[in-house]
XYZ file of C-alpha atoms in Angstrom:
520
model
C -25.492 63.472 27.865
C -22.033 61.984 28.284
C -23.521 58.964 30.121
C -25.902 58.366 27.229
C -23.000 58.172 24.751
C -21.106 55.864 27.099
C -24.070 53.464 27.181
C -24.434 53.507 23.398
C -20.744 52.842 22.967
C -20.946 50.016 25.484
C -23.900 48.481 23.630
C -21.977 48.734 20.337
C -19.018 46.862 21.773
C -21.264 44.133 23.133
C -23.061 43.878 19.813
C -19.747 43.635 17.940
C -18.569 40.836 20.210
C -21.780 38.875 19.683
C -21.589 39.408 15.922
C -17.935 38.355 15.842
C -18.735 35.137 17.708
C -21.614 34.395 15.353
C -19.451 34.942 12.262
C -16.610 32.863 13.725
C -19.060 30.041 14.403
C -20.228 29.987 10.775
C -16.692 30.242 9.414
C -15.656 27.329 11.621
C -18.504 25.269 10.170
C -17.238 26.036 6.682
C -13.719 25.022 7.734
C -15.081 21.713 9.026
C -16.561 21.091 5.567
C -13.106 21.651 4.054
C -11.514 19.308 6.593
C -14.036 16.475 6.664
C -16.213 16.633 3.547
C -13.967 17.892 0.715
C -11.576 14.866 0.869
C -14.584 12.556 0.421
C -15.822 14.022 -2.867
C -15.477 11.694 -5.847
C -17.345 12.918 -8.916
C -16.412 12.407 -12.554
C -15.992 15.477 -14.761
C -14.801 16.286 -18.266
C -12.855 19.301 -19.414
C -11.551 20.662 -22.714
C -7.771 20.750 -22.352
C -5.593 22.891 -24.606
C -2.044 21.572 -24.580
C 0.927 23.905 -25.096
C 2.762 21.160 -27.017
C 2.422 19.863 -30.555
C 2.745 16.121 -30.215
C 1.070 12.814 -30.919
C 1.721 11.453 -27.411
C -1.689 10.755 -25.874
C -0.768 12.010 -22.390
C 0.489 15.340 -23.755
C -2.188 16.041 -26.347
C -5.203 18.269 -25.813
C -8.887 17.476 -26.192
C -11.600 16.346 -23.832
C -10.046 14.912 -20.672
C -11.716 13.219 -17.739
C -11.108 13.502 -13.993
C -12.617 11.643 -11.059
C -11.013 13.064 -7.944
C -9.907 16.697 -8.038
C -12.030 19.111 -10.072
C -15.094 19.132 -7.820
C -12.928 19.135 -4.703
C -11.119 22.217 -6.031
C -14.370 23.958 -7.025
C -15.877 23.456 -3.567
C -12.666 24.689 -1.911
C -12.814 27.843 -4.059
C -16.489 28.365 -3.205
C -15.975 27.907 0.533
C -12.919 30.164 0.480
C -14.881 32.963 -1.196
C -17.786 32.676 1.267
C -15.465 32.477 4.289
C -13.421 35.443 3.003
C -16.550 37.597 2.587
C -17.714 36.760 6.116
C -14.237 37.380 7.512
C -13.941 40.762 5.782
C -17.377 41.751 7.099
C -16.190 40.871 10.586
C -13.043 42.977 10.220
C -14.669 45.980 8.525
C -18.045 46.199 10.266
C -17.716 44.315 13.558
C -14.403 45.660 14.821
C -12.666 42.327 14.246
C -8.942 41.962 14.828
C -6.099 40.383 12.878
C -3.160 38.910 14.772
C 0.012 40.937 14.338
C 2.582 38.293 13.443
C 5.419 37.650 11.021
C 3.249 34.928 9.534
C 1.187 37.612 7.796
C 4.256 38.748 5.854
C 5.248 35.162 5.046
C 1.769 34.370 3.725
C 1.785 37.567 1.679
C 5.247 36.857 0.266
C 4.306 33.351 -0.837
C 1.038 34.610 -2.355
C 2.930 37.269 -4.338
C 5.443 34.637 -5.515
C 2.574 32.437 -6.730
C 0.960 35.340 -8.603
C 4.239 36.388 -10.247
C 5.110 32.808 -11.231
C 1.695 32.515 -12.879
C 2.021 35.820 -14.750
C 5.466 34.894 -16.081
C 4.640 31.236 -16.716
C 5.032 29.942 -20.288
C 1.761 28.037 -19.649
C -0.390 30.670 -17.926
C -3.800 28.995 -18.260
C -2.518 25.702 -16.846
C -0.544 27.445 -14.096
C -3.707 29.284 -13.088
C -6.036 26.304 -12.615
C -3.594 23.395 -12.636
C -3.593 20.141 -14.579
C -7.025 18.784 -15.424
C -6.459 15.780 -13.123
C -4.591 17.630 -10.340
C -6.308 21.055 -10.021
C -3.423 22.317 -7.904
C -2.515 25.538 -9.691
C -2.328 29.123 -8.470
C -6.052 29.425 -7.686
C -5.983 26.391 -5.399
C -2.829 27.527 -3.618
C -4.172 31.029 -3.052
C -7.239 29.355 -1.541
C -5.037 27.263 0.785
C -3.237 30.390 1.974
C -6.525 32.255 2.403
C -7.958 29.412 4.479
C -4.793 29.402 6.596
C -5.046 33.160 7.181
C -8.770 33.123 7.963
C -8.491 30.070 10.230
C -5.715 31.623 12.305
C -7.716 34.802 12.921
C -11.000 33.513 14.313
C -12.080 32.193 17.721
C -12.976 28.545 18.301
C -15.344 26.765 20.707
C -13.929 24.752 23.594
C -14.796 21.479 21.858
C -13.197 22.493 18.546
C -10.798 19.536 18.626
C -13.661 17.065 19.052
C -15.523 18.612 16.122
C -12.424 18.309 13.926
C -11.843 14.677 14.880
C -15.518 13.732 14.508
C -15.656 15.351 11.054
C -12.860 13.000 9.938
C -14.449 9.769 11.190
C -16.475 9.228 7.960
C -13.415 9.982 5.834
C -11.408 7.203 7.490
C -14.222 4.635 7.664
C -15.371 5.129 4.055
C -11.832 4.936 2.696
C -11.111 1.825 4.768
C -14.099 0.140 3.119
C -13.172 1.274 -0.413
C -9.504 0.316 -0.257
C -10.254 -3.000 1.485
C -12.616 -3.924 -1.335
C -9.953 -2.973 -3.892
C -7.209 -4.779 -1.970
C -9.166 -8.021 -2.090
C -10.067 -7.670 -5.771
C -13.488 -6.007 -5.663
C -13.260 -2.598 -7.310
C -16.277 -0.513 -6.272
C -16.108 1.498 -9.484
C -17.439 -1.575 -11.264
C -20.508 -1.504 -9.043
C -23.419 -0.070 -11.044
C -24.788 2.043 -8.163
C -21.396 3.569 -7.353
C -20.640 4.127 -11.043
C -23.967 5.928 -11.578
C -23.389 8.138 -8.546
C -19.871 9.288 -9.464
C -20.927 9.969 -13.066
C -24.008 11.933 -12.043
C -22.746 15.226 -13.477
C -21.124 13.886 -16.629
C -22.554 15.199 -19.922
C -24.595 12.816 -22.034
C -22.444 10.309 -23.891
C -19.471 10.572 -21.505
C -18.526 7.642 -19.294
C -15.653 6.350 -17.185
C -12.946 4.732 -19.284
C -12.427 1.005 -19.043
C -9.708 -0.008 -16.603
C -10.341 2.838 -14.136
C -10.196 1.757 -10.497
C -11.262 3.251 -7.180
C -8.630 2.842 -4.457
C -10.131 5.515 -2.213
C -11.480 9.042 -2.333
C -8.024 10.450 -3.130
C -6.315 10.181 -6.511
C -4.038 7.179 -6.072
C -1.891 5.025 -3.800
C 0.757 7.604 -2.855
C -1.819 10.172 -1.745
C -3.750 7.568 0.228
C -0.577 6.491 1.999
C 0.495 10.027 2.887
C -2.928 11.283 4.017
C -3.704 8.292 6.204
C -0.297 8.452 7.846
C -1.434 11.913 8.972
C -4.730 10.435 10.218
C -2.890 7.619 12.030
C -0.673 9.987 13.998
C -3.376 12.564 14.722
C -5.898 10.053 16.076
C -3.227 8.145 17.972
C -2.163 11.382 19.680
C -5.827 12.166 20.385
C -6.303 8.743 22.005
C -3.433 9.465 24.396
C -4.695 12.886 25.511
C -8.400 11.964 25.671
C -9.642 11.705 29.256
C -12.700 9.594 28.370
C -11.677 5.935 28.016
C -14.444 5.199 25.508
C -13.520 8.109 23.235
C -9.848 7.232 23.661
C -10.491 3.684 22.427
C -12.573 4.973 19.491
C -9.763 7.356 18.478
C -7.306 4.455 18.731
C -9.497 2.280 16.482
C -9.693 5.079 13.917
C -5.884 5.361 14.089
C -5.634 1.594 13.571
C -7.997 1.817 10.591
C -5.859 4.603 9.135
C -2.682 2.547 9.560
C -4.394 -0.361 7.802
C -5.081 1.976 4.877
C -1.397 2.975 4.873
C -0.427 -0.704 4.583
C -2.966 -1.391 1.828
C -1.875 1.697 -0.108
C 1.352 -0.138 -1.022
C 3.355 3.084 -0.879
C 6.200 3.655 1.557
C 5.739 7.424 2.086
C 3.045 6.956 4.713
C 4.955 4.270 6.614
C 8.095 6.433 6.700
C 6.047 9.352 8.055
C 4.567 7.210 10.834
C 7.977 5.800 11.802
C 9.629 9.238 11.912
C 6.953 10.792 14.127
C 6.107 7.786 16.299
C 8.796 8.775 18.878
C 6.826 12.008 19.338
C 3.761 9.916 20.230
C 5.869 8.129 22.857
C 6.960 11.509 24.203
C 3.305 12.533 24.457
C 2.804 9.738 27.013
C 4.974 11.702 29.437
C 2.984 14.880 28.824
C -0.513 13.502 29.327
C -2.348 13.547 32.642
C -3.680 10.058 31.946
C -0.441 8.091 31.621
C -1.841 4.652 32.550
C -4.732 5.011 30.132
C -2.384 6.298 27.428
C -0.004 3.357 27.877
C -2.934 0.931 27.786
C -4.391 2.397 24.588
C -1.011 2.596 22.832
C -0.229 -0.997 23.834
C -3.548 -2.213 22.414
C -2.793 -0.301 19.211
C 0.613 -1.969 18.815
C -0.690 -5.445 19.667
C -3.559 -5.200 17.159
C -1.217 -3.881 14.458
C 0.612 -7.235 14.321
C -2.277 -9.494 13.188
C -3.575 -6.814 10.807
C -0.157 -6.504 9.169
C 0.229 -10.296 9.038
C -3.169 -10.724 7.354
C -2.521 -8.018 4.757
C 1.061 -9.085 3.974
C -0.032 -12.710 3.629
C -2.502 -11.645 0.963
C -0.174 -9.196 -0.841
C 3.551 -9.635 -0.019
C 4.256 -6.119 -1.323
C 2.818 -4.810 1.968
C 6.084 -5.969 3.577
C 8.294 -4.388 0.906
C 6.592 -0.990 1.257
C 6.851 -0.938 5.051
C 9.070 -3.176 7.174
C 10.917 -4.230 4.029
C 12.521 -0.771 3.957
C 14.520 -1.939 6.987
C 14.550 -5.748 6.664
C 14.928 -6.846 3.047
C 14.042 -10.515 3.540
C 10.309 -10.951 3.063
C 8.929 -14.068 4.794
C 5.622 -13.610 2.949
C 7.149 -13.757 -0.526
C 8.085 -17.177 -1.919
C 11.180 -16.667 -4.068
C 11.056 -18.182 -7.522
C 14.271 -18.630 -9.484
C 13.964 -16.385 -12.549
C 13.992 -18.089 -15.915
C 16.916 -17.553 -18.225
C 15.871 -15.083 -20.883
C 17.444 -15.208 -24.304
C 17.324 -12.157 -26.513
C 17.068 -12.544 -30.276
C 17.891 -9.538 -32.360
C 17.596 -11.026 -35.835
C 16.167 -14.027 -37.595
C 19.296 -16.086 -36.925
C 19.280 -15.422 -33.189
C 22.616 -13.584 -33.293
C 23.276 -10.486 -31.238
C 25.251 -7.830 -33.062
C 26.963 -4.982 -31.201
C 28.246 -3.374 -34.367
C 26.892 -2.623 -37.809
C 28.465 -2.069 -41.171
C 27.495 0.347 -43.928
C 30.059 2.178 -45.998
C 32.322 1.976 -42.974
C 32.305 0.291 -39.569
C 30.766 2.111 -36.547
C 29.971 1.113 -32.988
C 26.432 1.307 -31.598
C 26.152 3.610 -28.562
C 26.217 1.942 -25.164
C 22.822 2.426 -23.519
C 22.378 2.903 -19.767
C 21.315 -0.205 -17.896
C 17.645 -0.223 -17.001
C 16.953 0.528 -13.361
C 14.994 2.605 -10.878
C 16.690 5.411 -8.963
C 16.194 5.985 -5.226
C 12.683 6.610 -3.978
C 10.979 4.642 -6.764
C 12.483 6.961 -9.369
C 12.067 10.176 -7.378
C 15.810 10.876 -7.267
C 15.933 10.979 -11.075
C 12.819 13.180 -11.321
C 14.136 15.630 -8.718
C 17.541 15.843 -10.398
C 15.979 16.600 -13.785
C 13.548 19.071 -12.200
C 16.417 21.052 -10.672
C 18.125 21.141 -14.083
C 14.925 22.467 -15.667
C 14.564 25.186 -13.012
C 18.024 26.519 -13.877
C 16.458 27.995 -17.016
C 13.884 29.976 -14.975
C 15.339 30.222 -11.460
C 13.484 33.271 -10.090
C 9.813 32.615 -10.803
C 9.758 29.042 -12.110
C 7.291 27.697 -14.665
C 4.008 28.078 -12.806
C 2.430 25.592 -10.395
C 1.162 22.257 -11.706
C 2.641 22.605 -15.210
C 5.345 19.989 -14.636
C 4.280 17.554 -17.344
C 4.663 20.114 -20.135
C 8.220 21.179 -19.287
C 9.871 18.028 -17.939
C 12.405 16.441 -20.384
C 10.565 13.292 -21.424
C 12.136 10.565 -23.578
C 15.593 11.207 -22.155
C 17.874 8.202 -22.536
C 18.899 8.697 -18.883
C 15.373 7.677 -17.904
C 16.356 4.053 -18.618
C 18.500 4.113 -15.474
C 16.265 6.482 -13.480
C 12.728 5.354 -14.279
C 13.363 2.022 -15.953
C 11.872 3.222 -19.244
C 12.817 6.154 -21.478
C 9.259 6.267 -22.862
C 7.615 7.053 -19.530
C 5.748 10.395 -19.193
C 6.422 12.139 -15.878
C 3.472 14.332 -14.956
C 4.419 15.527 -11.450
C 7.536 16.040 -9.299
C 6.489 13.631 -6.493
C 7.418 16.185 -3.839
C 5.549 19.292 -2.743
C 8.852 21.086 -2.096
C 10.261 20.293 -5.533
C 6.880 21.367 -6.870
C 7.306 24.747 -5.139
C 10.810 25.132 -6.555
C 9.725 24.184 -10.066
C 6.463 26.120 -9.983
C 7.423 29.335 -8.174
C 11.219 29.388 -8.473
C 13.743 30.135 -5.757
C 11.797 33.161 -4.505
C 8.619 31.153 -4.040
C 10.431 28.216 -2.435
C 12.175 30.434 0.110
C 8.981 32.273 1.026
C 7.089 28.951 1.347
C 9.814 27.441 3.517
C 9.852 30.598 5.631
C 6.108 30.240 6.119
C 6.445 26.568 7.082
C 9.233 27.314 9.569
C 7.169 30.068 11.203
C 4.135 27.791 11.569
C 6.301 25.167 13.268
C 8.139 27.692 15.434
C 4.971 29.383 16.694
C 3.199 26.129 17.502
C 6.226 24.350 19.028
C 7.051 27.311 21.249
C 3.578 27.272 22.758
C 3.404 23.457 22.894
C 6.490 23.462 25.127
C 5.122 26.143 27.464
C 1.515 24.928 27.761
C -0.303 21.672 28.434
C -2.915 22.197 25.719
C -3.535 18.820 23.997
C -5.112 20.438 20.924
C -1.792 22.073 19.998
C 0.055 18.782 20.277
C -2.576 16.793 18.384
C -2.997 19.252 15.514
C 0.757 19.910 15.618
C 1.626 16.267 14.951
C -0.882 16.249 12.078
C 0.703 19.352 10.534
C 4.194 17.892 11.017
C 3.115 14.615 9.388
C 1.728 16.539 6.407
C 5.038 18.354 5.943
C 7.035 15.096 6.159
C 4.909 13.060 3.741
C 4.989 16.045 1.359
C 8.690 15.370 0.843
C 7.635 12.314 -1.195
C 4.157 13.271 -2.397
C 2.618 16.068 -4.422
C -0.021 18.471 -3.260
C -3.668 17.942 -4.234
C -6.832 19.755 -3.036
C -8.085 16.712 -1.104
C -5.027 16.804 1.164
C -3.645 20.348 1.095
C -6.915 22.233 1.613
C -7.781 20.335 4.842
C -4.217 20.423 6.187
C -3.540 24.131 5.591
C -6.880 24.766 7.301
C -5.765 22.601 10.238
C -2.532 24.604 10.349
C -4.558 27.818 10.628
C -6.606 26.412 13.512
C -3.397 25.233 15.184
C -1.924 28.735 14.974
C -5.108 30.390 16.234
C -5.095 28.147 19.321
C -1.368 28.792 19.779
C -1.940 32.572 19.714
C -4.720 32.225 22.280
C -2.498 30.196 24.610
C 0.283 32.746 24.148
C -2.027 35.557 25.239
C -2.986 33.565 28.334
C 0.657 32.809 29.173
C 1.671 36.447 28.651
C -1.265 37.537 30.834
C -0.141 35.254 33.667
C 3.450 36.459 33.376
C 2.309 40.077 33.645
């Protein structure tokens, strides 16, 4: 009788293992959709927005608002997260699945709790919950990112997981290269009738895209395109160095080159800075690869081809230089300097400028700040004001993605910081400042703790092992964290990258188990 029970138990274990592998396979497929398909979605939508402010400023008023880039991305991320979570829970509860015991679990939990509390105590709860109508980066989205991270780091992956991840991103790079190239050379695809009909497929009757809208890519705007494709540049360049097949190595290099071209055409310096800061790591990778000669050859081709591409783009739009090499060398050989005309200001019908006025008694007009832009294209001013705002709610902040409704607009200081005191600032232009503003000091510290742990766990294993997947996904995760210093979070970037971080950690844990097994 005892042997019978032993056989049954043995069969149960085998069945659990098979079921776990099957569930992990399907979850991985869902994660690939988040990584490769979600960033591509561009569909117009309309939403009834209720503003917490009473104002006649168009940007701050409520009503029916339109969005082209984020709402459907966010909805699909939520849907995939729910499906993946159900499958993952079934694996844990009914198939004897395991969860890694790590400090990361506590860090994820702490940040999730901080997000929930900041939403509950937010003065704009409904907006903090779902996010701005054209950002969709509120509490729901961030809880999805954390869930995807947790699920991704607790499943098993096939041997060719890295190839599947890279292949899933090929269409994303190629399609965006085509879209932004068309825009760069003056052919906006949104004006194409076929493209316009497709992206407005789900709009209600009578709604249409407003005149003047442009399509620069499948992400919201220039800054996001620059940051995301800096990540793609570094990830595919690292992949080209570690790839043993010369053909695949060259293809990865060409995708990296395409991504760098998008960075140049995005006319935003955040992506270029990210590439420059992490490029030494790519050089270091050459000493870690088994295929040094091939790696040197591929990297050399990449650098040589970069020169004519940059020259062609900068010749067409000189700003390409200013947003890249111009950060180091101010003189722009592509920009023909024209002596500015002398401007005369007339303040009354007689052309006389008065700096004082007289009524019952004489008084001096206030001296206004000189117009100018602070460091980082105005980011320094925005960050300074954001920190001042947070002082009123330091513990839990104002709720994620509610920045526009609590930032001090129309401040006279904006003349010197943003160049115009009438400008509406709708986002903090930094994911980290966004954490501080949205979740307060508690949320920021828990988020930073989580980030540090992800880096520590992956770097520790990257040093001990020769696994290329850790180094390739690691440089992508590092690039995301660097560009996020200058860019906000949106579903099209954060959902894929937090998923990549989860896969990175899962592979790191697996390598750690193998290393510990060898040591024992």
